[in-house]
Amino acid sequence: MLENISTAKVAGGWHKQYSHTSSSTHCSMHFAVFLPPGASEKNKVPVLYWLSGLTCTDENFMQKAGAFKKAAELGIAIVAPDTSPRGENVPNEDSYDFAQGAGFYVNATQAPYNTHFNMYDYVVKELPALIEQHFPVTTKKAISGHSMGGHGALMIALKNPKAYTSATAFSPIANPIDCPWGVKAFTGYLGTDKSVWAEYDSCELMQQAKQADYLPMLVSQGDADNFLDEQLKPQKLVTVATQKGYPLTLEMQAGYDHSYYFISSFIDQHLLFHHQFLTA
Amino acid sequence: MLENISTAKVAGGWHKQYSHTSSSTHCSMHFAVFLPPGASEKNKVPVLYWLSGLTCTDENFMQKAGAFKKAAELGIAIVAPDTSPRGENVPNEDSYDFAQGAGFYVNATQAPYNTHFNMYDYVVKELPALIEQHFPVTTKKAISGHSMGGHGALMIALKNPKAYTSATAFSPIANPIDCPWGVKAFTGYLGTDKSVWAEYDSCELMQQAKQADYLPMLVSQGDADNFLDEQLKPQKLVTVATQKGYPLTLEMQAGYDHSYYFISSFIDQHLLFHHQFLTA
């Protein structure tokens, strides 16, 4: 059961927010969808899934990225889930980088998080099935995200290369097993066995990827991003990609920081990148 | 003395926030400026002043309007002031439509508001002087705004037709002396003498305008806007414009509401409208 929370026309299409009870996270989840003009059962459109970063909800990208004009022009729907389970019954702690607002797109194995913090299953399985059931979309999917959501997008695409045509990221946490944000989150959600961590680390996953499973990837990174050296480390992903011949492009953008001002400056380029594969 | 609060690169240009002590409002004021790429002392650019609506700050337009790509392309700076004086020493009340966050762009005459609530002088005199002193801009100015700020933009342009090349508005409070928001604000700031109210009412000001002072105006209004009939009343402005032969265009946009999703859908059109006059 989807409950419609809000509806607004934008760029000739529609932005709508919904809530529903999730079988993955065992709580009420919010998500938002942008439907481009003309999307209908007779004219289904492909979908870009967008995963947001720490502290975000379904709203940040939709309000700040400025993506709708280009998505409308290209005929791409956009779906943005929340970044974690939420609510009174969901474990939380007083920090911005763990628990609510910081699900890290994994399936938690550690109590008390393992009941609700199953964002991997939610994003990979439950949400696309729900979207394909209720909205005029094809099964063609691309995935993108920012920071923690950039990690999520690349990691999910590497683990499910047949499910997505292409993956992009802004300022991703490219090697979470080797940065403070990732170590904190993976320890909390997955415990201390680092072989489990590797299953959610884009560098490790790319190292294991078979050539038949390669899919096109684009990463945009601002060189004035305060988190670049300590948390994000996109060069580590480039090193693996170069060794493997993986089709990853890293574009360093001079002067840009970690904010949505950066995302809004290059989101059109990412939409065009996905469009060529979504329509191939 | 301007204090720089934040700086972020966006669309090849720069978004910057500042605070300063205002001689008009007798408190610390925030504003934001977008400078397009290439703006410099040798290449000064014209300015669009943006006035926001009830409850907003300098941030709403900058984060949500999606204006920077087109403004960068056209070489237009954008300046967004806050919507009122703020702070512990500034009178406030527990409502969204009066006092802090709701300055209505007038000079208050009534205690206790008349010390600080002089947003008219701030926007018309103090802020442009400050901007022209500290940033690489010409003296060419256009003005736009949303809702309460749409009232502000049209009213200020009508009272200062030589100072602005053009004025536009999204969903303006077009006839504030005849709607609940306007009556509440004007009573509180200006007292009960309605002849004083008329000095800040766009319909009244347009009625008095001399033909030599006409300037091009564009108003965009969503027909699914919940505030249209009770608060906004753009048709009353059209009635005056038609009587007077005033160059006002009202574009009704089917299905759009009062939100920034509406503004982001048509801001490029407004920038192009202003551009033709700013560069004439």
Coordinates of C-alpha atoms in Angstrom, one line a residue:
Chain A
M1 CA 0.0 0.0 0.0
L2 CA 1.5 3.3 -1.1
E3 CA 0.3 6.5 0.6
N4 CA 0.7 9.6 -1.5
I5 CA 2.1 12.4 0.8
S6 CA 2.6 15.2 -1.7
T7 CA 2.3 16.0 -5.4
A8 CA 3.7 19.0 -7.3
K9 CA 4.1 19.7 -11.0
V10 CA 7.6 20.5 -12.0
A11 CA 9.3 21.0 -15.4
G12 CA 6.1 19.7 -17.1
G13 CA 6.3 16.4 -15.1
W14 CA 5.4 15.5 -11.5
H15 CA 7.2 15.2 -8.2
K16 CA 5.4 12.9 -5.8
Q17 CA 6.3 11.7 -2.3
Y18 CA 5.0 8.4 -0.9
S19 CA 5.2 6.4 2.3
H20 CA 4.7 2.6 2.6
T21 CA 5.5 -0.2 5.1
S22 CA 8.7 -1.9 4.0
S23 CA 9.1 -5.6 4.3
S24 CA 12.9 -5.1 4.2
T25 CA 13.3 -2.5 6.9
H26 CA 10.2 -3.3 9.0
C27 CA 9.1 0.3 9.3
S28 CA 7.4 3.0 7.3
M29 CA 9.6 4.3 4.5
H30 CA 9.4 7.5 2.5
F31 CA 10.5 7.8 -1.1
A32 CA 10.0 10.4 -3.9
V33 CA 9.6 10.0 -7.6
F34 CA 9.9 12.4 -10.5
L35 CA 7.8 11.4 -13.5
P36 CA 8.8 13.2 -16.8
P37 CA 6.0 14.7 -19.0
G38 CA 4.3 12.1 -21.1
A39 CA 5.1 9.1 -19.0
S40 CA 2.1 6.7 -19.1
E41 CA 1.3 3.0 -19.3
K42 CA 1.5 3.4 -23.1
N43 CA 4.8 5.3 -22.9
K44 CA 6.8 3.8 -20.1
V45 CA 10.1 5.5 -19.2
P46 CA 13.4 4.2 -17.7
V47 CA 14.4 5.0 -14.1
L48 CA 17.4 6.6 -12.5
Y49 CA 17.7 5.6 -8.8
W50 CA 19.3 8.3 -6.7
L51 CA 20.9 7.4 -3.3
S52 CA 21.6 10.4 -1.0
G53 CA 24.3 11.0 1.5
L54 CA 24.6 11.2 5.3
T55 CA 21.8 13.1 7.1
C56 CA 19.7 13.3 3.9
T57 CA 16.1 12.2 3.2
D58 CA 14.2 11.7 0.0
E59 CA 14.0 15.5 -0.3
N60 CA 17.5 16.8 -0.7
F61 CA 18.1 15.7 -4.2
M62 CA 14.6 16.5 -5.4
Q63 CA 14.8 20.1 -4.0
K64 CA 18.4 21.0 -4.7
A65 CA 19.8 19.1 -7.6
G66 CA 18.1 21.0 -10.4
A67 CA 17.7 17.7 -12.3
F68 CA 14.2 18.0 -13.6
K69 CA 14.5 20.0 -16.7
K70 CA 17.1 17.6 -18.2
A71 CA 15.3 14.5 -16.9
A72 CA 12.0 15.8 -18.5
E73 CA 13.8 16.5 -21.8
L74 CA 15.4 13.0 -21.8
G75 CA 12.3 11.2 -20.5
I76 CA 13.9 9.7 -17.4
A77 CA 12.0 9.0 -14.2
I78 CA 14.0 9.6 -11.0
V79 CA 13.4 7.7 -7.7
A80 CA 15.0 8.8 -4.4
P81 CA 14.6 6.7 -1.3
D82 CA 15.3 7.8 2.2
T83 CA 18.8 7.1 3.5
S84 CA 17.8 4.8 6.3
P85 CA 14.9 3.3 8.2
R86 CA 13.4 5.9 10.7
G87 CA 11.0 6.1 13.5
E88 CA 10.6 5.7 17.3
N89 CA 11.1 2.0 17.1
V90 CA 14.2 2.2 15.0
P91 CA 17.6 2.2 16.9
N92 CA 19.3 5.6 16.7
E93 CA 22.3 7.3 18.2
D94 CA 23.3 10.9 18.6
S95 CA 25.6 11.1 15.6
Y96 CA 25.2 12.2 12.0
D97 CA 27.2 9.4 10.5
F98 CA 25.6 6.3 12.0
A99 CA 22.0 4.8 12.4
Q100 CA 19.1 7.0 11.3
G101 CA 20.0 9.1 8.2
A102 CA 23.1 6.9 7.7
G103 CA 22.0 3.4 6.6
F104 CA 25.0 3.0 4.2
Y105 CA 22.9 0.8 1.9
V106 CA 24.0 -2.5 3.6
N107 CA 22.0 -5.3 5.3
A108 CA 23.0 -5.1 8.9
T109 CA 24.0 -8.4 10.7
Q110 CA 24.5 -6.9 14.1
A111 CA 21.9 -6.4 16.9
P112 CA 20.1 -4.0 17.4
Y113 CA 20.5 -2.8 13.8
N114 CA 19.8 -6.0 11.9
T115 CA 16.0 -5.8 12.2
H116 CA 15.6 -2.5 10.4
F117 CA 18.8 -1.5 8.7
N118 CA 18.5 -3.6 5.6
M119 CA 18.8 -0.8 3.1
Y120 CA 20.6 -3.0 0.6
D121 CA 17.6 -5.3 0.2
Y122 CA 15.3 -2.3 0.2
V123 CA 17.1 -0.4 -2.7
V124 CA 18.0 -3.5 -4.7
K125 CA 14.9 -5.6 -4.5
E126 CA 11.9 -4.1 -2.7
L127 CA 11.9 -0.5 -4.1
P128 CA 12.3 -1.4 -7.8
A129 CA 9.5 -4.0 -7.6
L130 CA 7.3 -1.4 -6.0
I131 CA 8.1 1.2 -8.5
E132 CA 7.6 -1.1 -11.5
Q133 CA 4.3 -2.2 -10.0
H134 CA 2.8 1.3 -9.4
F135 CA 4.4 3.7 -11.9
P136 CA 4.6 3.8 -15.7
V137 CA 8.3 2.7 -15.9
T138 CA 10.2 0.1 -17.8
T139 CA 12.6 -2.3 -16.1
K140 CA 15.6 -0.4 -17.4
K141 CA 17.4 1.1 -14.4
A142 CA 20.5 3.2 -13.8
I143 CA 21.8 4.3 -10.4
S144 CA 23.6 7.3 -9.0
G145 CA 24.2 8.9 -5.7
H146 CA 26.2 11.3 -3.5
S147 CA 28.9 10.6 -0.9
M148 CA 27.5 7.7 1.2
G149 CA 25.0 7.3 -1.6
G150 CA 27.8 7.4 -4.2
H151 CA 29.2 4.4 -2.3
G152 CA 25.8 2.9 -2.4
A153 CA 25.3 3.4 -6.2
L154 CA 28.7 2.0 -7.2
M155 CA 28.6 -0.9 -4.8
I156 CA 25.0 -1.9 -5.7
A157 CA 25.9 -1.7 -9.5
L158 CA 29.0 -3.8 -9.0
K159 CA 27.0 -6.4 -7.1
N160 CA 24.1 -6.4 -9.6
P161 CA 25.7 -5.6 -12.9
K162 CA 22.8 -7.1 -15.0
A163 CA 20.2 -5.0 -13.1
Y164 CA 21.6 -1.6 -14.1
T165 CA 22.6 -0.1 -17.4
S166 CA 25.1 2.3 -15.9
A167 CA 26.3 3.8 -12.6
T168 CA 27.6 7.2 -11.6
A169 CA 28.5 9.0 -8.4
F170 CA 29.2 12.4 -7.0
S171 CA 32.0 12.5 -4.4
P172 CA 31.5 8.8 -3.4
I173 CA 33.0 7.1 -0.4
A174 CA 34.9 4.9 -2.8
N175 CA 36.7 2.6 -0.4
P176 CA 34.6 2.5 2.8
I177 CA 36.6 -0.3 4.5
D178 CA 39.5 2.2 4.6
C179 CA 38.0 5.5 5.9
P180 CA 36.6 6.7 9.2
W181 CA 33.0 7.0 8.0
G182 CA 33.0 3.5 6.5
V183 CA 34.9 1.8 9.3
K184 CA 32.4 3.2 11.9
A185 CA 29.4 2.2 9.9
F186 CA 30.6 -1.3 8.8
T187 CA 31.7 -2.1 12.4
G188 CA 28.3 -1.1 13.7
Y189 CA 26.2 -2.8 11.1
L190 CA 28.4 -5.7 10.1
G191 CA 30.6 -6.5 13.1
T192 CA 34.4 -6.9 13.1
D193 CA 34.8 -9.6 10.4
K194 CA 36.3 -7.6 7.5
S195 CA 35.6 -10.3 5.0
V196 CA 32.0 -9.3 5.3
W197 CA 32.9 -5.6 4.9
A198 CA 34.5 -6.5 1.6
E199 CA 31.1 -7.5 0.2
Y200 CA 30.1 -3.9 0.3
D201 CA 33.3 -2.1 -0.7
S202 CA 33.4 -0.8 -4.3
C203 CA 37.2 -1.2 -4.6
E204 CA 37.0 -4.8 -3.4
L205 CA 34.0 -5.6 -5.6
M206 CA 35.6 -4.1 -8.7
Q207 CA 38.7 -6.1 -8.0
Q208 CA 36.6 -9.3 -8.2
A209 CA 34.5 -8.2 -11.2
K210 CA 34.4 -10.3 -14.3
Q211 CA 34.8 -8.6 -17.6
A212 CA 31.4 -9.8 -18.8
D213 CA 29.9 -7.9 -15.9
Y214 CA 31.6 -4.5 -16.5
L215 CA 29.2 -1.6 -16.8
P216 CA 29.9 2.0 -17.6
M217 CA 30.8 4.2 -14.6
L218 CA 31.3 7.9 -14.2
V219 CA 32.5 9.6 -11.0
S220 CA 32.5 13.4 -10.5
Q221 CA 34.6 14.8 -7.6
G222 CA 35.3 18.4 -6.6
D223 CA 38.9 19.1 -5.7
A224 CA 37.9 21.6 -3.0
D225 CA 35.9 18.9 -1.2
N226 CA 36.9 18.9 2.5
F227 CA 36.3 15.1 2.7
L228 CA 38.3 14.1 -0.3
D229 CA 41.5 12.9 1.2
E230 CA 40.3 11.4 4.5
Q231 CA 36.9 9.9 3.5
L232 CA 36.3 9.7 -0.2
K233 CA 39.5 8.4 -1.9
P234 CA 38.3 8.0 -5.5
Q235 CA 41.8 7.5 -6.7
K236 CA 41.8 4.1 -5.0
L237 CA 38.9 3.1 -7.3
V238 CA 40.7 4.5 -10.3
T239 CA 43.8 2.4 -9.4
V240 CA 41.7 -0.8 -9.5
A241 CA 39.9 0.2 -12.6
T242 CA 43.1 0.9 -14.4
Q243 CA 44.5 -2.5 -13.4
K244 CA 41.4 -4.3 -14.5
G245 CA 40.5 -2.3 -17.6
Y246 CA 37.2 -1.4 -16.0
P247 CA 35.3 1.4 -17.8
L248 CA 35.3 4.0 -15.1
T249 CA 35.9 7.7 -15.7
L250 CA 36.8 9.9 -12.8
E251 CA 36.4 13.6 -13.5
M252 CA 38.0 15.9 -11.1
Q253 CA 36.3 19.3 -11.1
A254 CA 38.4 22.3 -10.0
G255 CA 37.1 24.4 -7.2
Y256 CA 33.9 22.5 -6.3
D257 CA 33.1 21.3 -2.8
H258 CA 30.9 18.5 -1.3
S259 CA 27.6 20.3 -1.5
Y260 CA 24.5 20.2 -3.7
Y261 CA 25.9 23.3 -5.5
F262 CA 28.4 20.8 -7.0
I263 CA 25.8 18.2 -7.8
S264 CA 23.5 20.8 -9.5
S265 CA 26.5 21.9 -11.7
F266 CA 27.0 18.4 -13.2
I267 CA 23.8 16.5 -12.8
D268 CA 22.8 17.2 -16.5
Q269 CA 26.0 15.5 -17.6
H270 CA 25.2 12.5 -15.4
L271 CA 21.7 12.3 -16.8
L272 CA 23.1 12.4 -20.4
F273 CA 25.6 9.7 -19.5
H274 CA 22.9 7.4 -18.2
H275 CA 20.5 8.3 -21.0
Q276 CA 22.8 6.8 -23.7
F277 CA 22.7 3.4 -22.0
L278 CA 19.1 3.5 -20.8
T279 CA 18.0 4.0 -24.4
A280 CA 20.6 1.7 -26.1
Chain B
M1 CA 32.0 45.7 6.7
L2 CA 31.0 42.5 5.0
E3 CA 31.7 39.2 6.6
N4 CA 31.9 36.2 4.3
I5 CA 30.0 33.3 5.7
S6 CA 30.2 30.7 3.0
T7 CA 31.6 30.2 -0.5
A8 CA 30.8 27.5 -3.0
K9 CA 31.5 27.1 -6.7
V10 CA 28.4 26.4 -8.8
A11 CA 27.7 26.3 -12.5
G12 CA 31.2 27.7 -13.1
G13 CA 30.5 30.8 -10.9
W14 CA 30.3 31.4 -7.2
H15 CA 27.6 31.4 -4.5
K16 CA 28.6 33.4 -1.5
Q17 CA 26.8 34.4 1.7
Y18 CA 27.6 37.5 3.7
S19 CA 26.5 39.2 6.9
H20 CA 26.8 42.9 7.7
T21 CA 25.3 45.4 10.1
S22 CA 22.5 47.3 8.4
S23 CA 21.9 51.0 8.8
S24 CA 18.4 50.5 7.6
T25 CA 17.3 47.7 9.9
H26 CA 19.7 48.3 12.8
C27 CA 20.7 44.7 13.1
S28 CA 22.9 42.1 11.4
M29 CA 21.5 41.1 8.0
H30 CA 22.4 38.1 5.8
F31 CA 22.4 38.1 2.0
A32 CA 23.6 35.8 -0.7
V33 CA 25.1 36.6 -4.1
F34 CA 25.7 34.5 -7.2
L35 CA 28.5 35.7 -9.4
P36 CA 28.5 34.2 -12.9
P37 CA 31.8 32.9 -14.4
G38 CA 34.1 35.6 -15.7
A39 CA 32.6 38.5 -13.6
S40 CA 35.5 40.8 -12.7
E41 CA 36.3 44.5 -12.3
K42 CA 37.1 44.5 -16.0
N43 CA 34.0 42.6 -16.9
K44 CA 31.2 43.8 -14.7
V45 CA 27.8 42.1 -14.9
P46 CA 24.3 43.3 -14.3
V47 CA 22.3 42.2 -11.2
L48 CA 18.9 40.5 -10.7
Y49 CA 17.6 41.2 -7.1
W50 CA 15.5 38.3 -5.8
L51 CA 13.0 38.8 -3.0
S52 CA 11.7 35.7 -1.3
G53 CA 8.4 34.9 0.3
L54 CA 7.1 34.3 3.8
T55 CA 9.3 32.3 6.1
C56 CA 12.2 32.3 3.7
T57 CA 15.8 33.4 4.2
D58 CA 18.5 34.2 1.6
E59 CA 18.9 30.5 1.1
N60 CA 15.6 29.2 -0.4
F61 CA 16.0 30.7 -3.8
M62 CA 19.7 29.9 -4.0
Q63 CA 19.3 26.2 -3.1
K64 CA 16.0 25.4 -4.8
A65 CA 15.4 27.6 -7.9
G66 CA 17.9 26.0 -10.2
A67 CA 18.8 29.4 -11.6
F68 CA 22.5 29.2 -11.8
K69 CA 23.1 27.5 -15.2
K70 CA 21.0 30.0 -17.1
A71 CA 22.4 33.0 -15.1
A72 CA 25.9 31.8 -15.7
E73 CA 25.2 31.5 -19.4
L74 CA 23.6 34.9 -19.6
G75 CA 26.2 36.6 -17.4
I76 CA 23.8 37.8 -14.7
A77 CA 24.6 38.1 -11.0
I78 CA 21.8 37.3 -8.5
V79 CA 21.5 38.9 -5.1
A80 CA 19.0 37.5 -2.5
P81 CA 18.5 39.4 0.8
D82 CA 16.8 37.9 3.8
T83 CA 13.0 38.5 4.1
S84 CA 13.2 40.6 7.3
P85 CA 15.5 41.8 10.1
R86 CA 16.2 39.0 12.6
G87 CA 17.8 38.5 16.0
E88 CA 17.0 38.5 19.7
N89 CA 16.5 42.3 19.8
V90 CA 14.2 42.3 16.8
P91 CA 10.4 42.1 17.7
N92 CA 8.8 38.8 16.7
E93 CA 5.6 37.0 17.2
D94 CA 4.5 33.4 17.0
S95 CA 3.2 33.5 13.4
Y96 CA 4.6 32.7 10.0
D97 CA 3.1 35.8 8.3
F98 CA 4.2 38.7 10.4
A99 CA 7.4 40.0 12.0
Q100 CA 10.6 37.9 11.5
G101 CA 10.6 36.2 8.1
A102 CA 7.8 38.4 6.9
G103 CA 9.1 42.0 6.5
F104 CA 6.8 42.7 3.4
Y105 CA 9.5 45.0 2.0
V106 CA 8.0 48.2 3.6
N107 CA 9.3 50.8 6.1
A108 CA 7.3 50.3 9.3
T109 CA 5.9 53.3 10.9
Q110 CA 4.4 51.6 14.0
A111 CA 6.1 50.7 17.2
P112 CA 7.7 48.3 18.1
Y113 CA 8.4 47.5 14.4
N114 CA 9.6 50.9 13.1
T115 CA 13.1 50.6 14.5
H116 CA 14.1 47.4 12.6
F117 CA 11.4 46.6 9.9
N118 CA 12.7 49.0 7.2
M119 CA 13.1 46.4 4.4
Y120 CA 12.1 48.9 1.7
D121 CA 15.0 51.1 2.4
Y122 CA 17.3 48.1 2.8
V123 CA 16.4 46.6 -0.6
V124 CA 16.0 49.8 -2.5
K125 CA 18.9 51.8 -1.2
E126 CA 21.4 50.2 1.2
L127 CA 21.8 46.8 -0.4
P128 CA 22.4 47.9 -4.0
A129 CA 25.0 50.5 -2.8
L130 CA 26.7 47.8 -0.9
I131 CA 26.6 45.3 -3.8
E132 CA 27.9 47.9 -6.2
Q133 CA 30.7 48.8 -3.8
H134 CA 32.0 45.3 -3.1
F135 CA 31.2 43.2 -6.2
P136 CA 32.1 43.4 -9.9
V137 CA 28.7 44.6 -11.0
T138 CA 27.3 47.4 -13.2
T139 CA 24.5 49.6 -12.0
K140 CA 22.0 47.8 -14.2
K141 CA 19.4 46.2 -12.0
A142 CA 16.3 44.0 -12.5
I143 CA 14.1 42.7 -9.8
S144 CA 12.0 39.6 -9.2
G145 CA 10.5 37.6 -6.3
H146 CA 8.0 35.1 -5.1
S147 CA 4.7 35.6 -3.2
M148 CA 5.4 38.2 -0.5
G149 CA 8.6 38.8 -2.5
G150 CA 6.7 39.1 -5.8
H151 CA 4.7 41.9 -4.1
G152 CA 8.0 43.4 -3.1
A153 CA 9.5 43.2 -6.6
L154 CA 6.5 44.7 -8.4
M155 CA 5.9 47.3 -5.8
I156 CA 9.6 48.4 -5.6
A157 CA 9.8 48.6 -9.4
L158 CA 6.7 50.6 -9.7
K159 CA 8.0 53.1 -7.0
N160 CA 11.5 53.2 -8.6
P161 CA 10.9 52.8 -12.3
K162 CA 14.3 54.4 -13.3
A163 CA 16.3 52.1 -11.0
Y164 CA 15.3 48.8 -12.6
T165 CA 15.2 47.7 -16.3
S166 CA 12.4 45.2 -15.7
A167 CA 10.4 43.4 -13.0
T168 CA 9.0 39.9 -12.8
A169 CA 7.2 37.9 -10.1
F170 CA 6.1 34.4 -9.4
S171 CA 2.8 34.1 -7.6
P172 CA 2.9 37.6 -6.2
I173 CA 0.6 39.1 -3.6
A174 CA -0.6 41.5 -6.2
N175 CA -3.0 43.6 -4.2
P176 CA -1.9 43.4 -0.6
I177 CA -4.4 46.0 0.7
D178 CA -7.2 43.6 -0.2
C179 CA -6.1 40.2 1.1
P180 CA -5.6 38.7 4.6
W181 CA -1.8 38.5 4.5
G182 CA -1.4 42.1 3.3
V183 CA -4.1 43.5 5.6
K184 CA -2.4 41.9 8.7
A185 CA 1.1 43.0 7.7
F186 CA 0.2 46.5 6.7
T187 CA -1.9 47.1 9.8
G188 CA 0.9 45.9 12.0
Y189 CA 3.7 47.8 10.2
L190 CA 1.9 50.8 8.9
G191 CA -1.2 51.3 11.2
T192 CA -4.7 51.8 10.1
D193 CA -4.4 54.7 7.7
K194 CA -5.1 53.1 4.4
S195 CA -3.7 56.0 2.4
V196 CA -0.3 54.8 3.7
W197 CA -1.0 51.3 2.6
A198 CA -1.7 52.4 -0.9
E199 CA 2.0 53.5 -1.2
Y200 CA 3.0 49.9 -1.1
D201 CA 0.2 48.3 -3.1
S202 CA 1.1 47.3 -6.7
C203 CA -2.4 47.8 -8.1
E204 CA -2.6 51.3 -6.5
L205 CA 0.9 52.2 -7.7
M206 CA 0.2 51.0 -11.2
Q207 CA -3.0 53.0 -11.3
Q208 CA -0.9 56.1 -10.5
A209 CA 2.0 55.3 -12.9
K210 CA 2.9 57.7 -15.7
Q211 CA 3.4 56.3 -19.1
A212 CA 7.0 57.5 -19.2
D213 CA 7.7 55.4 -16.1
Y214 CA 6.3 52.1 -17.5
L215 CA 8.7 49.2 -17.4
P216 CA 8.3 45.7 -18.7
M217 CA 6.7 43.2 -16.3
L218 CA 6.1 39.5 -16.4
V219 CA 4.1 37.6 -13.8
S220 CA 3.9 33.7 -13.7
Q221 CA 1.2 32.1 -11.7
G222 CA 0.3 28.5 -11.2
D223 CA -3.4 27.7 -11.5
A224 CA -3.2 25.0 -8.8
D225 CA -1.8 27.4 -6.2
N226 CA -3.8 27.1 -3.0
F227 CA -3.3 30.8 -2.3
L228 CA -4.4 32.1 -5.7
D229 CA -8.0 33.3 -5.0
E230 CA -7.7 34.5 -1.4
Q231 CA -4.3 36.0 -1.2
L232 CA -2.6 36.6 -4.6
K233 CA -5.3 37.9 -7.0
P234 CA -3.1 38.7 -10.0
Q235 CA -6.1 39.4 -12.2
K236 CA -6.6 42.6 -10.2
L237 CA -3.2 43.8 -11.5
V238 CA -4.1 42.7 -15.0
T239 CA -7.3 44.8 -14.8
V240 CA -5.3 47.9 -14.0
A241 CA -2.6 47.1 -16.6
T242 CA -5.3 46.7 -19.3
Q243 CA -7.0 50.0 -18.4
K244 CA -3.7 51.8 -18.4
G245 CA -1.9 50.1 -21.3
Y246 CA 0.8 49.0 -18.8
P247 CA 3.2 46.4 -20.4
L248 CA 2.4 43.6 -18.0
T249 CA 2.1 40.0 -19.1
L250 CA 0.4 37.4 -16.8
E251 CA 1.2 33.8 -17.7
M252 CA -1.1 31.3 -16.0
Q253 CA 0.6 27.9 -15.8
A254 CA -1.7 24.9 -15.7
G255 CA -1.2 22.5 -12.8
Y256 CA 1.6 24.3 -10.9
D257 CA 1.4 25.2 -7.2
H258 CA 3.0 27.8 -4.9
S259 CA 6.3 25.9 -4.3
Y260 CA 9.8 26.2 -5.6
Y261 CA 9.1 23.4 -8.0
F262 CA 7.0 26.0 -9.9
I263 CA 9.7 28.6 -9.7
S264 CA 12.4 26.2 -10.9
S265 CA 10.2 25.3 -13.9
F266 CA 10.1 28.9 -15.2
I267 CA 13.1 30.7 -13.7
D268 CA 15.0 30.4 -17.0
Q269 CA 12.2 32.2 -18.8
H270 CA 12.3 35.0 -16.3
L271 CA 16.1 35.3 -16.6
L272 CA 15.8 35.5 -20.3
F273 CA 13.1 38.1 -20.0
H274 CA 15.3 40.3 -17.8
H275 CA 18.4 39.7 -19.9
Q276 CA 17.0 41.4 -23.0
F277 CA 16.5 44.6 -21.0
L278 CA 19.6 44.4 -18.8
T279 CA 21.7 44.2 -22.0
A280 CA 19.7 46.6 -24.1

